[in-house]
mmCIF file of C-alpha atoms in Angstrom:
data_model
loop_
_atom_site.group_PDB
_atom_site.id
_atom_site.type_symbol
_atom_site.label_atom_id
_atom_site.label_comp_id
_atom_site.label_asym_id
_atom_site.label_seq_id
_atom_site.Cartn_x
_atom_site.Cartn_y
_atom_site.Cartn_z
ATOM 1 C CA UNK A 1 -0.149 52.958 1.429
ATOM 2 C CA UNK A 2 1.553 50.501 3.807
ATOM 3 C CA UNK A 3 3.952 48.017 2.202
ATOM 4 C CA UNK A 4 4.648 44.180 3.716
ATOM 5 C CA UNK A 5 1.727 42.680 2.521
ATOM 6 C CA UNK A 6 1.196 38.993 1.829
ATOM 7 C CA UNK A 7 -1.381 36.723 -0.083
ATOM 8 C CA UNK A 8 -1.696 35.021 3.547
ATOM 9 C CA UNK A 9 -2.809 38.371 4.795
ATOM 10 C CA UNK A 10 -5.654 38.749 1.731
ATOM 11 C CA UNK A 11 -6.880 35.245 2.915
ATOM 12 C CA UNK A 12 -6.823 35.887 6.234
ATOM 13 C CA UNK A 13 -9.264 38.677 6.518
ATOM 14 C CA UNK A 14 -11.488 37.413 4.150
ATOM 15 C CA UNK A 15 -11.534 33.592 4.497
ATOM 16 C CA UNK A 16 -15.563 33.218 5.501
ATOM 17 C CA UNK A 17 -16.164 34.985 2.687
ATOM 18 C CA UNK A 18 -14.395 32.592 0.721
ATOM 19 C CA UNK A 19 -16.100 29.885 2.198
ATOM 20 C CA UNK A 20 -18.903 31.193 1.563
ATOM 21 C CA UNK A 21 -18.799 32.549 -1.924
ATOM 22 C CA UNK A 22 -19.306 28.733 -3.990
ATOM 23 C CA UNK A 23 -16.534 30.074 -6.414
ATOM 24 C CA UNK A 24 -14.009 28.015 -4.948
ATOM 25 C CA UNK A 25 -13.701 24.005 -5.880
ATOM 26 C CA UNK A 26 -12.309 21.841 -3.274
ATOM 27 C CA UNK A 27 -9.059 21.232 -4.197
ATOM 28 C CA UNK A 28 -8.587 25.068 -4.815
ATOM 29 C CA UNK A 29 -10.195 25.832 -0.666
ATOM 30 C CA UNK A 30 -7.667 23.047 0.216
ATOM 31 C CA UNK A 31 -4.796 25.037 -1.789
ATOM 32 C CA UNK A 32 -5.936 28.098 -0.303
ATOM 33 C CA UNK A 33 -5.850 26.922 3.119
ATOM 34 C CA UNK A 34 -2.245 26.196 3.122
ATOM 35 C CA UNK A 35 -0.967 29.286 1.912
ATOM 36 C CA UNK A 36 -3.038 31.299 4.759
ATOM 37 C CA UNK A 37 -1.467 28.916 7.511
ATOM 38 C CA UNK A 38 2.097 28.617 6.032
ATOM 39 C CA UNK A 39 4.747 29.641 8.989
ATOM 40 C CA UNK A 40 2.035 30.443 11.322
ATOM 41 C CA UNK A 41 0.506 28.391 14.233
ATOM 42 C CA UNK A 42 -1.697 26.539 12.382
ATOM 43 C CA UNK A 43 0.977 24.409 10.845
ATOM 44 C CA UNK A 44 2.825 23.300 14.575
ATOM 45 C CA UNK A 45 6.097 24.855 14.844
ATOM 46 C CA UNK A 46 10.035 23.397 15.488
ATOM 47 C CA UNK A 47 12.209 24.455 18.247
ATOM 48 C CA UNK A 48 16.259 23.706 16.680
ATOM 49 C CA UNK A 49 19.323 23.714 19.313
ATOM 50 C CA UNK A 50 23.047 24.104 18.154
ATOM 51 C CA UNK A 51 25.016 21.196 19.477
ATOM 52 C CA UNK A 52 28.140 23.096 19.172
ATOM 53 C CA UNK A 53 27.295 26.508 20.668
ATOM 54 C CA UNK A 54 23.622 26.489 22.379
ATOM 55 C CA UNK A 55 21.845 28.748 19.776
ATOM 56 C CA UNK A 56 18.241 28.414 20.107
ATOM 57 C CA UNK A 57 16.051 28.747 16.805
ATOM 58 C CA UNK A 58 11.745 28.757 16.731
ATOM 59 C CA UNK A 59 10.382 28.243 13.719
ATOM 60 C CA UNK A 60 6.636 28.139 12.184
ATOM 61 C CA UNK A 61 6.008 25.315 9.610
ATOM 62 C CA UNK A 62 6.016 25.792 6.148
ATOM 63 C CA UNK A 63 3.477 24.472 4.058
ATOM 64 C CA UNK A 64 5.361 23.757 1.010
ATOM 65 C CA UNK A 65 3.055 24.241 -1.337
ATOM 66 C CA UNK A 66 4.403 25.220 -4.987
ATOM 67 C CA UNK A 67 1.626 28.202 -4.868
ATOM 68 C CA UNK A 68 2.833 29.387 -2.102
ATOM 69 C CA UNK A 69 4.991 32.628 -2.032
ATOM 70 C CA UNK A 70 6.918 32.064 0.726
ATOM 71 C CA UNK A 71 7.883 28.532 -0.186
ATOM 72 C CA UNK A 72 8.985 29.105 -3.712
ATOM 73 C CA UNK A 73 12.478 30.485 -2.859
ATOM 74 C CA UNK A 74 14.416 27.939 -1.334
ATOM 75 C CA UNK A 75 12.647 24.888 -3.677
ATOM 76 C CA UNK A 76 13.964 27.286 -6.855
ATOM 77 C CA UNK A 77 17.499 27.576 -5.587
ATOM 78 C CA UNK A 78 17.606 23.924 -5.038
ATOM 79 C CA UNK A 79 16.553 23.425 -8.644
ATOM 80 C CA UNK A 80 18.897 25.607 -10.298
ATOM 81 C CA UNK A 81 21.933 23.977 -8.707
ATOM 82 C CA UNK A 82 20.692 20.775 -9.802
ATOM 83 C CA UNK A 83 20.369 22.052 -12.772
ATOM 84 C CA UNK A 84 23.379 23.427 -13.324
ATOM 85 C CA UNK A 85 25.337 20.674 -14.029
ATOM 86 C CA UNK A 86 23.325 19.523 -17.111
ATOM 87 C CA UNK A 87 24.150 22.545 -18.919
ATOM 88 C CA UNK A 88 25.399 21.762 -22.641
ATOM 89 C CA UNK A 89 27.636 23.970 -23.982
ATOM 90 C CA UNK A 90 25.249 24.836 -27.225
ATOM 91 C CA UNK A 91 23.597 27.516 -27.730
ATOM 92 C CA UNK A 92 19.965 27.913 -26.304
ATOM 93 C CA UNK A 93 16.873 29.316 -27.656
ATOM 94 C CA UNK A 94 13.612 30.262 -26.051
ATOM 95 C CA UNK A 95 10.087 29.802 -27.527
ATOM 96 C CA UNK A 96 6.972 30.687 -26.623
ATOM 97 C CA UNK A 97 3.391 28.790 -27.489
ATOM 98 C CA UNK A 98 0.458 30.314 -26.514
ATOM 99 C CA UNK A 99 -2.952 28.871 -26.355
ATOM 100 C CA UNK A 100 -5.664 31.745 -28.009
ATOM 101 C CA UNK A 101 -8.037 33.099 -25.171
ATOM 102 C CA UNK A 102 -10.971 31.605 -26.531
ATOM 103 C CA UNK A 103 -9.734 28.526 -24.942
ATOM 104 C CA UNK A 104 -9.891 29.911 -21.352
ATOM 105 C CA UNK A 105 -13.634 28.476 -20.485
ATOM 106 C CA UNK A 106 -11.961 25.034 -21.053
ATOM 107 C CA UNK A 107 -8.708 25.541 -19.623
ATOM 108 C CA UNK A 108 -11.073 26.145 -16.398
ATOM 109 C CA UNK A 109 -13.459 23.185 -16.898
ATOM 110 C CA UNK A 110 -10.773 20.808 -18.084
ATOM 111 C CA UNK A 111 -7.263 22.612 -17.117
ATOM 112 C CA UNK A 112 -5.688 18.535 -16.670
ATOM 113 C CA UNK A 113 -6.735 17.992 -19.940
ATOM 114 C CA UNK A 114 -5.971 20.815 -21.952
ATOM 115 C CA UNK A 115 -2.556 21.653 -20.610
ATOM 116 C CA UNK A 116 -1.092 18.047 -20.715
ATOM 117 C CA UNK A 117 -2.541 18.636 -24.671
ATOM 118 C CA UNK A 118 -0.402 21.804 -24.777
ATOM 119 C CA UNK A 119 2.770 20.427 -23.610
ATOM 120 C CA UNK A 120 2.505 16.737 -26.050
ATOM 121 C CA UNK A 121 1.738 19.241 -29.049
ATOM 122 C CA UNK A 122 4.220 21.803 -28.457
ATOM 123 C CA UNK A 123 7.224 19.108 -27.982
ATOM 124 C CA UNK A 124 5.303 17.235 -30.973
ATOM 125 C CA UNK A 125 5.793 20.672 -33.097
ATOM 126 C CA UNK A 126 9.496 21.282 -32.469
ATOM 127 C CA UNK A 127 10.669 17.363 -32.536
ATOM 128 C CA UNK A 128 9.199 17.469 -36.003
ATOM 129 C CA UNK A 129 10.734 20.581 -37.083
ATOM 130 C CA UNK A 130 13.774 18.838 -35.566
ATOM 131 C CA UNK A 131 13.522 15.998 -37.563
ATOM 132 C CA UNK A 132 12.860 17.644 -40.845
ATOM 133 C CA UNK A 133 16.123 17.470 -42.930
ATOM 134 C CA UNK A 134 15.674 21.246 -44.334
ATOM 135 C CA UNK A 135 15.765 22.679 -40.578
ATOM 136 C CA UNK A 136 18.144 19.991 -38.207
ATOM 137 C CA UNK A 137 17.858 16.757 -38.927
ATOM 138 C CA UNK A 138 18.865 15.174 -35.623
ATOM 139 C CA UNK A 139 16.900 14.736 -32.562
ATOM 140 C CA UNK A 140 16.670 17.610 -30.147
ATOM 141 C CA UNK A 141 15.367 18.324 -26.540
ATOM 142 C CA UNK A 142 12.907 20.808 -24.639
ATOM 143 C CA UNK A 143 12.631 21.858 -21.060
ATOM 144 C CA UNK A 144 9.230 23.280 -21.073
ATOM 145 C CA UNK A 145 7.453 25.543 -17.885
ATOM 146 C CA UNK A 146 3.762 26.091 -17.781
ATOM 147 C CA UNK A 147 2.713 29.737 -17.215
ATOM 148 C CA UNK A 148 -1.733 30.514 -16.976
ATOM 149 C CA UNK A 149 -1.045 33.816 -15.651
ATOM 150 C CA UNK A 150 -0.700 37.576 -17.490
ATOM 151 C CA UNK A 151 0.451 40.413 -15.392
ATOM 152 C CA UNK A 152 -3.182 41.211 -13.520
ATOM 153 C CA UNK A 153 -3.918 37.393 -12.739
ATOM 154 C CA UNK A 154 -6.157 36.807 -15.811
ATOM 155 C CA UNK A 155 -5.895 33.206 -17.152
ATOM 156 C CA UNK A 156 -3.077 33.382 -20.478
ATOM 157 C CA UNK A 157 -2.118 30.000 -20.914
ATOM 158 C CA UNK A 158 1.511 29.804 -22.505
ATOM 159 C CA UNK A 159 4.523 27.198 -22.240
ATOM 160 C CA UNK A 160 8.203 28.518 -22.088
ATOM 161 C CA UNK A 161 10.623 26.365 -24.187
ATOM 162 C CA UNK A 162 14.345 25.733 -23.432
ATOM 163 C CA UNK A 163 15.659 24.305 -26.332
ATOM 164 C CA UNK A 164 19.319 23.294 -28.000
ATOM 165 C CA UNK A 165 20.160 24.940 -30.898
ATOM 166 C CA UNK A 166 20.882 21.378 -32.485
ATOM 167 C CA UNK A 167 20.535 17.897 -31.758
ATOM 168 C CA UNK A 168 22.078 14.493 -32.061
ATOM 169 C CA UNK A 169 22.318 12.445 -35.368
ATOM 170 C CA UNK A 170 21.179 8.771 -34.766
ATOM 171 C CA UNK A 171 24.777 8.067 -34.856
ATOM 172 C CA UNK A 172 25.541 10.192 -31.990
ATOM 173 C CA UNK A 173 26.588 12.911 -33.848
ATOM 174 C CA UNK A 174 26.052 16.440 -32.679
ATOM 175 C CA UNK A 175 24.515 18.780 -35.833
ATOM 176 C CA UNK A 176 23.627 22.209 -35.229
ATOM 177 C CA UNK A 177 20.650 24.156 -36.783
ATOM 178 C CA UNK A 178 21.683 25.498 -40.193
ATOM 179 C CA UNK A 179 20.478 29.224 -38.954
ATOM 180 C CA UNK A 180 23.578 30.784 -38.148
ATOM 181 C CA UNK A 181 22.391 31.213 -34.580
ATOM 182 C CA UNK A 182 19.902 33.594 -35.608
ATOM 183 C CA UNK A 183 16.885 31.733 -35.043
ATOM 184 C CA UNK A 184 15.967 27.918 -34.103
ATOM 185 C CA UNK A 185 12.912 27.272 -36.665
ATOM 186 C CA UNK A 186 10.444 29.692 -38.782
ATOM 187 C CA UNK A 187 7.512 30.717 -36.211
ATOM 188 C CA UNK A 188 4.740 31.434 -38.390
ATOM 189 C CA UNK A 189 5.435 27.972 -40.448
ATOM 190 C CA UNK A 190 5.495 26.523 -36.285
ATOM 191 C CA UNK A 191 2.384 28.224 -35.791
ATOM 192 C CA UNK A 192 -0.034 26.842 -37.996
ATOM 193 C CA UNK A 193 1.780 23.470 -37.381
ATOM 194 C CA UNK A 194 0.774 24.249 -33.944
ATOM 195 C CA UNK A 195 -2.838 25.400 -34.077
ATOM 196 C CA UNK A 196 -3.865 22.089 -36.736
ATOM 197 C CA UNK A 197 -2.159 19.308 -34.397
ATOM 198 C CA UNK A 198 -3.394 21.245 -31.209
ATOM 199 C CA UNK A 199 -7.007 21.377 -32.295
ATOM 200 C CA UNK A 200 -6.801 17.879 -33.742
ATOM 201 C CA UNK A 201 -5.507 16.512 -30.494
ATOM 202 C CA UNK A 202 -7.938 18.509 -28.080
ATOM 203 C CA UNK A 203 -10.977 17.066 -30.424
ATOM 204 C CA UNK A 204 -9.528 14.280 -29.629
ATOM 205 C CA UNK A 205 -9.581 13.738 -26.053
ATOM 206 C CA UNK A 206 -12.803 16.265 -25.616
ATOM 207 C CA UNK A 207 -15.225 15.429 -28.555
ATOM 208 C CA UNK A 208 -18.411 16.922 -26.004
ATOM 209 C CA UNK A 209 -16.466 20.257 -25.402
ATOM 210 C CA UNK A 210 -14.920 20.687 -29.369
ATOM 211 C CA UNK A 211 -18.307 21.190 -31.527
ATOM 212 C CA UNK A 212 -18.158 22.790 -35.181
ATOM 213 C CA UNK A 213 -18.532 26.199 -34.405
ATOM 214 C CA UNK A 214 -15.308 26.289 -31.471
ATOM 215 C CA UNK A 215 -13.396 24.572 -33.996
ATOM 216 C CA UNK A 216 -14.327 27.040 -36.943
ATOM 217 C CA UNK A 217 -13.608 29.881 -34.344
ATOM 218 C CA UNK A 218 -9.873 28.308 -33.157
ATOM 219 C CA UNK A 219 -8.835 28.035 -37.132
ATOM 220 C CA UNK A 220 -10.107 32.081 -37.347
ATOM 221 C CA UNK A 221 -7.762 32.923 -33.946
ATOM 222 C CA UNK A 222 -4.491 33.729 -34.314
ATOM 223 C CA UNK A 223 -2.091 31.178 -32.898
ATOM 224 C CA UNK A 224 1.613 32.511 -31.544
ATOM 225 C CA UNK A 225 4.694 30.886 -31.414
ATOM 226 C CA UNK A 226 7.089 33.351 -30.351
ATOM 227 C CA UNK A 227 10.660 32.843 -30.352
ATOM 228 C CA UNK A 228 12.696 35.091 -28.588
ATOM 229 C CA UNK A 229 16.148 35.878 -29.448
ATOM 230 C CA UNK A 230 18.997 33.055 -28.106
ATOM 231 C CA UNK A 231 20.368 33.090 -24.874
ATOM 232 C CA UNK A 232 23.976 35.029 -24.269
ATOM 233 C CA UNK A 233 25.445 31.448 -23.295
ATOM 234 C CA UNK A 234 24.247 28.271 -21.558
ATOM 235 C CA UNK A 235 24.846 30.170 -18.148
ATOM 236 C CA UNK A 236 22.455 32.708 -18.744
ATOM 237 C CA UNK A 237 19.566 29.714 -19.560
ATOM 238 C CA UNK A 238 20.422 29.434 -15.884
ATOM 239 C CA UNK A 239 19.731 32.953 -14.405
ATOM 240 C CA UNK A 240 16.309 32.684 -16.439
ATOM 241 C CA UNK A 241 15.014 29.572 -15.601
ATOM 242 C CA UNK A 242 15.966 30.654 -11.984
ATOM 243 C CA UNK A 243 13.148 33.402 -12.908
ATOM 244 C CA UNK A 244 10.836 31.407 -14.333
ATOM 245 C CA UNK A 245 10.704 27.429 -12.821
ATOM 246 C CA UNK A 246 9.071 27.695 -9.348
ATOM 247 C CA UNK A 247 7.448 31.267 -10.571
ATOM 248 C CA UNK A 248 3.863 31.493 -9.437
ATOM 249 C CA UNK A 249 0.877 34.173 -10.070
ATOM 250 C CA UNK A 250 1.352 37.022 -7.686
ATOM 251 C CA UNK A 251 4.871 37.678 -5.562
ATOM 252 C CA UNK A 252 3.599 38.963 -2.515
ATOM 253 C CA UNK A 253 6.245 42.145 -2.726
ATOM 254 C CA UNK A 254 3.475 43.050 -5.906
ATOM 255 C CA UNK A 255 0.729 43.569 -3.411
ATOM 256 C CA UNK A 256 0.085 47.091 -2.539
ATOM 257 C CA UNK A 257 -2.499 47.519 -0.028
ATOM 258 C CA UNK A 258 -5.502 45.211 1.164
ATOM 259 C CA UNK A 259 -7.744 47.699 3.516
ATOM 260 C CA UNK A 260 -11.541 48.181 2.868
ATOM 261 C CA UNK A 261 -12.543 44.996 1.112
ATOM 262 C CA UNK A 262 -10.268 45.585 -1.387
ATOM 263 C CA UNK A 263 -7.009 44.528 -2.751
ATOM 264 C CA UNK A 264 -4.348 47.337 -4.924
ATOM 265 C CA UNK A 265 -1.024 45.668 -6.357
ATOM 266 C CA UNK A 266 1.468 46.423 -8.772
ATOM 267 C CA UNK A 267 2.006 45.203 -12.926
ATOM 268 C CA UNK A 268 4.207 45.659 -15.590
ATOM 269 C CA UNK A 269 1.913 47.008 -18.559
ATOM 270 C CA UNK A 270 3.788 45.712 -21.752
ATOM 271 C CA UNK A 271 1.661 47.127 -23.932
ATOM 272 C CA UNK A 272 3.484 50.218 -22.771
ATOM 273 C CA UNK A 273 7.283 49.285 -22.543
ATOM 274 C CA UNK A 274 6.587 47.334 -19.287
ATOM 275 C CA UNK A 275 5.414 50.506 -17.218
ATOM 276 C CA UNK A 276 4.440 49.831 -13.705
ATOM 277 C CA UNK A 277 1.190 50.303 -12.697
ATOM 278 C CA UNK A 278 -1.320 49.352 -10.149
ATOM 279 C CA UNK A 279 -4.828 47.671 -10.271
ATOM 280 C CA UNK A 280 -7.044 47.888 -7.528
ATOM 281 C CA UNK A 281 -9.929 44.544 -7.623
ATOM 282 C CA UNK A 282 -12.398 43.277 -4.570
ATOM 283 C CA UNK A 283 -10.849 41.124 -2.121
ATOM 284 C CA UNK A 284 -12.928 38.184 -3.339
ATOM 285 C CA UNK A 285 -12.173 38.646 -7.383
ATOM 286 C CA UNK A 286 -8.511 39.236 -6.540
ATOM 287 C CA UNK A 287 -8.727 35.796 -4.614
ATOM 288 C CA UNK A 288 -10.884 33.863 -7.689
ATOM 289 C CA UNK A 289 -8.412 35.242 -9.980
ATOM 290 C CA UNK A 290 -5.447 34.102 -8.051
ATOM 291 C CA UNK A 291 -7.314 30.488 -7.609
ATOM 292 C CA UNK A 292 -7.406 30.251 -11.718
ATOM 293 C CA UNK A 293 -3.594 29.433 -11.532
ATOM 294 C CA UNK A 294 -4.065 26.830 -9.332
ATOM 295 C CA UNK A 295 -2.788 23.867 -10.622
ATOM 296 C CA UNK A 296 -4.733 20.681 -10.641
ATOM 297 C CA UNK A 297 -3.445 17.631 -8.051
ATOM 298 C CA UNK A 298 -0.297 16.018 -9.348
ATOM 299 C CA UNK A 299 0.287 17.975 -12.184
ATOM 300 C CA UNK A 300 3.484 18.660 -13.382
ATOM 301 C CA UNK A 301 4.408 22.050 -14.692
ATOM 302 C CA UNK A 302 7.924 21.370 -15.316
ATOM 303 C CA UNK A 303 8.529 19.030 -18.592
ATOM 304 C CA UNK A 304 11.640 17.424 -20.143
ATOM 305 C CA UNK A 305 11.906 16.427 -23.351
ATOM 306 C CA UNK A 306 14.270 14.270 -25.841
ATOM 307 C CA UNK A 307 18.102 14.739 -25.365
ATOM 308 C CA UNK A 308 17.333 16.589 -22.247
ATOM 309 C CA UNK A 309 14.541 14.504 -20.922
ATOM 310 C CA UNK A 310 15.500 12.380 -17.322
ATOM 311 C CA UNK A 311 16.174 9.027 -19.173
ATOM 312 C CA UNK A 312 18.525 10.023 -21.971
ATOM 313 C CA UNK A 313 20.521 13.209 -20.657
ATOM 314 C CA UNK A 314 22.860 11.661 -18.856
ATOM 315 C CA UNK A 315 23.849 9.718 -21.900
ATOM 316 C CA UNK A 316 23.605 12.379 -24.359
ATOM 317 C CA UNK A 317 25.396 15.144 -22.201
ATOM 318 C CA UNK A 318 28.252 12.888 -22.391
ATOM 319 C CA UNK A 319 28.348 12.166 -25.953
ATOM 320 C CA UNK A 320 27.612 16.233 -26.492
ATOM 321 C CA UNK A 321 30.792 17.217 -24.461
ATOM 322 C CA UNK A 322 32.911 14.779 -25.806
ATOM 323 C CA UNK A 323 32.324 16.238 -29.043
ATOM 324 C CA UNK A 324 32.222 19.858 -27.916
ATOM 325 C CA UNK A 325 34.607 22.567 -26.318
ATOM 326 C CA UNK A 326 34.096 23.229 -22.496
ATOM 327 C CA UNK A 327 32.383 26.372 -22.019
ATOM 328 C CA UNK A 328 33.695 28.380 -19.057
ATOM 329 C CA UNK A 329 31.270 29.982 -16.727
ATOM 330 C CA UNK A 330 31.811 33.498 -16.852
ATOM 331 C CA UNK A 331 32.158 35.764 -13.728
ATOM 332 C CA UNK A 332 29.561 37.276 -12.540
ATOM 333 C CA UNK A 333 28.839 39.983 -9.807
ATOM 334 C CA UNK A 334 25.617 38.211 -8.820
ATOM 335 C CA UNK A 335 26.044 35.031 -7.586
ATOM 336 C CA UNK A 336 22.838 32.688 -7.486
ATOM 337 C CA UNK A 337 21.825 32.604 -3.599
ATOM 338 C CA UNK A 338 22.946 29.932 -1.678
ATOM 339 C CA UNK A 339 19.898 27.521 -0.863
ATOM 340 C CA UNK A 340 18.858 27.957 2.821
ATOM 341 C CA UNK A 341 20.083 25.323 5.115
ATOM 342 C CA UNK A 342 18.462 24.478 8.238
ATOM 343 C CA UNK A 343 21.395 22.565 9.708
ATOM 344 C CA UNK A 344 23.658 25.665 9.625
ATOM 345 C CA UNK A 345 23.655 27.282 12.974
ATOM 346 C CA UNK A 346 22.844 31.307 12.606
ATOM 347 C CA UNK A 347 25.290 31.920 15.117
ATOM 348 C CA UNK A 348 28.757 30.058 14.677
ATOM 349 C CA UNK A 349 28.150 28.988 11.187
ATOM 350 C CA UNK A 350 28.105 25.427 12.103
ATOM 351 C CA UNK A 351 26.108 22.926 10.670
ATOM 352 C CA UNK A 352 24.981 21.743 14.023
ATOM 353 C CA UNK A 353 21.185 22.831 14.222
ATOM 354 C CA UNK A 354 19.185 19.701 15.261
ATOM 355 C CA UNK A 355 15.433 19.798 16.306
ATOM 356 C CA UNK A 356 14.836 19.308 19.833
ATOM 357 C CA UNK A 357 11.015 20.044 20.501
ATOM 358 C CA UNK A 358 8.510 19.475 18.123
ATOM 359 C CA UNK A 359 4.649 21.254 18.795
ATOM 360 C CA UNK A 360 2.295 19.916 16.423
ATOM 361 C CA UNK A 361 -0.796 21.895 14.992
ATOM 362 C CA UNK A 362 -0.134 24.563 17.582
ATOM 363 C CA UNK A 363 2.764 27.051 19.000
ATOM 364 C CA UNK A 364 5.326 26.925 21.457
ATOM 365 C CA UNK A 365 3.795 27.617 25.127
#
């Protein structure tokens, strides 16, 4: 099997099909679209000139799209740096909340609806815990990232947490969690916190869609919270939310082969100690399946919460360090890439690239 292949190519060879098919809403065609023209022709393209030493650069437009595989690098390195100085030095946990599958029908009917419900709840959950006296007592933060995908592109809604291990006192105080380090709060008492305020809120906004025998069948499901084990250091929060913030469904260095209407690529089966194998689906299910992750217009897959949310962490980070020994960031032997930067000339290492032509909607002659 040849290697190199990208989502654009799937989508390429098999866009009347798609047009064609009716499985496709308009927003996902529109999503689509965009990902099979990104850096191609169809986008216009950029001709850059060094000032300094002549160097002559072409480029293809991007289309920028956060689905898009090849325009998910660059925006993620950009994010971690700015990031990376609102670190605390606390310790960090990670937690997991996962809606049960029987949801899925109206995650894809009502996906605005029922995720924005996921993310008030889980916050909702741990500010509580946070709260209580017996676990923290102090206010606490989140950074949460919306997942839909499992590892062969079926719909698994979950949110990843980043949370403090403690919190500030309403007199500014910083109080740590009264586990040791060894955990943030108990998951199964989260969970059923979880599943009652979940299914109280989603009857809530969707009384049509929530009849008595879905809401019988959600109490039956088991709900997970997962908490994985704390992070080595606030550094390390970095190195995984570099993983995880601008992650989308399918890397295209996963797909495996797309010849004779079909489309082989590669998974980690975790049901078996994260073995790779490889599934091979129809060009057109591989496509629908990708389009499930799709998020809808505007939506924002990237939450933060309390001490860390955009109006208070400023203030709080400074009232946190004050309090709290410097953490030094330890050396590493991988260095987080440097962001791409179109000014810098590929040839002298100038930052001296300026655009000269511009062709729009078509190539360079």
């Amino acid at each position: 099997m040849s290697l190199g292949h990208e989502m654009a190519d799937v989508l390429n060879l098999h866009w009347p099909m798609v047009l064609q098919s009716g499985k496709f809403n308009t927003w996902q065609l529109r999503t689509l679209n965009a990902i099979k023209c990104c850096r191609s022709a169809a986008l216009g393209s950029h001709v850059d000139a060094c000032t300094d030493c002549g160097h002559l650069r072409i480029s293809y437009n991007s289309c920028r799209n956060r689905h898009c595989p090849k325009c998910q690098g660059t925006h993620r390195e950009r994010w971690i740096q700015a990031r990376e100085g609102e670190l605390l030095p606390v310790p960090y946990f990670h937690v997991v909340f996962t809606l049960p599958d029987i949801l899925n029908p109206l995650c894809l009917q009502h996906g605005k609806i029922v995720y924005n419900t996921l993310f008030q709840t889980a916050w909702s959950v741990l500010r509580s815990f946070g709260h209580d006296q017996k676990w923290l007592g102090a206010k606490t933060g989140m950074i949460a990232i919306l997942h839909t995908w499992g590892q062969t592109l079926s719909l698994h809604p979950h949110l990843h947490c980043i949370v403090p291990g403690g919190g500030l006192t309403p007199q500014g105080k910083w109080k740590t969690a009264k586990t040791h380090g060894k955990y943030l709060f108990p998951v199964k008492a989260m969970s059923k916190v979880f599943c009652a305020r979940f299914i109280a809120a989603l009857t809530k906004t969707l009384p049509d869609k929530m009849d008595y025998g879905l809401v019988s069948e959600l109490y039956k499901k088991r709900w997970v919270v997962y908490a994985k084990r704390p992070f080595n250091g606030p550094w390390s929060v970095i190195e995984y939310l570099g993983r995880y913030t601008h992650k989308i469904a399918i890397s295209n260095h996963r797909i495996r082969d797309i010849s004779d209407g079909k489309v082989s690529f590669s998974y980690k089966d975790y049901r078996q100690s994260g073995i790779i194998k490889e599934m091979t689906l129809d060009a057109l299910e591989f496509i629908r399946r990708f389009a499930m992750h799709i998020l809808p217009k505007a939506f924002v897959r990237i939450r933060h919460y309390g001490i860390l949310s955009s109006s208070t962490k400023a203030k709080c980070a400074v009232q946190i360090k004050e309090q709290l020994p410097e953490i030094l960031k330890p050396q590493s032997n991988r260095p987080l890439p440097q962001p791409y930067n179109p000014k810098e000339c590929p040839c002298c290492k100038k930052e001296t690239m300026r655009s000269i032509l511009r062709f729009n909607r078509r190539g360079p002659p």
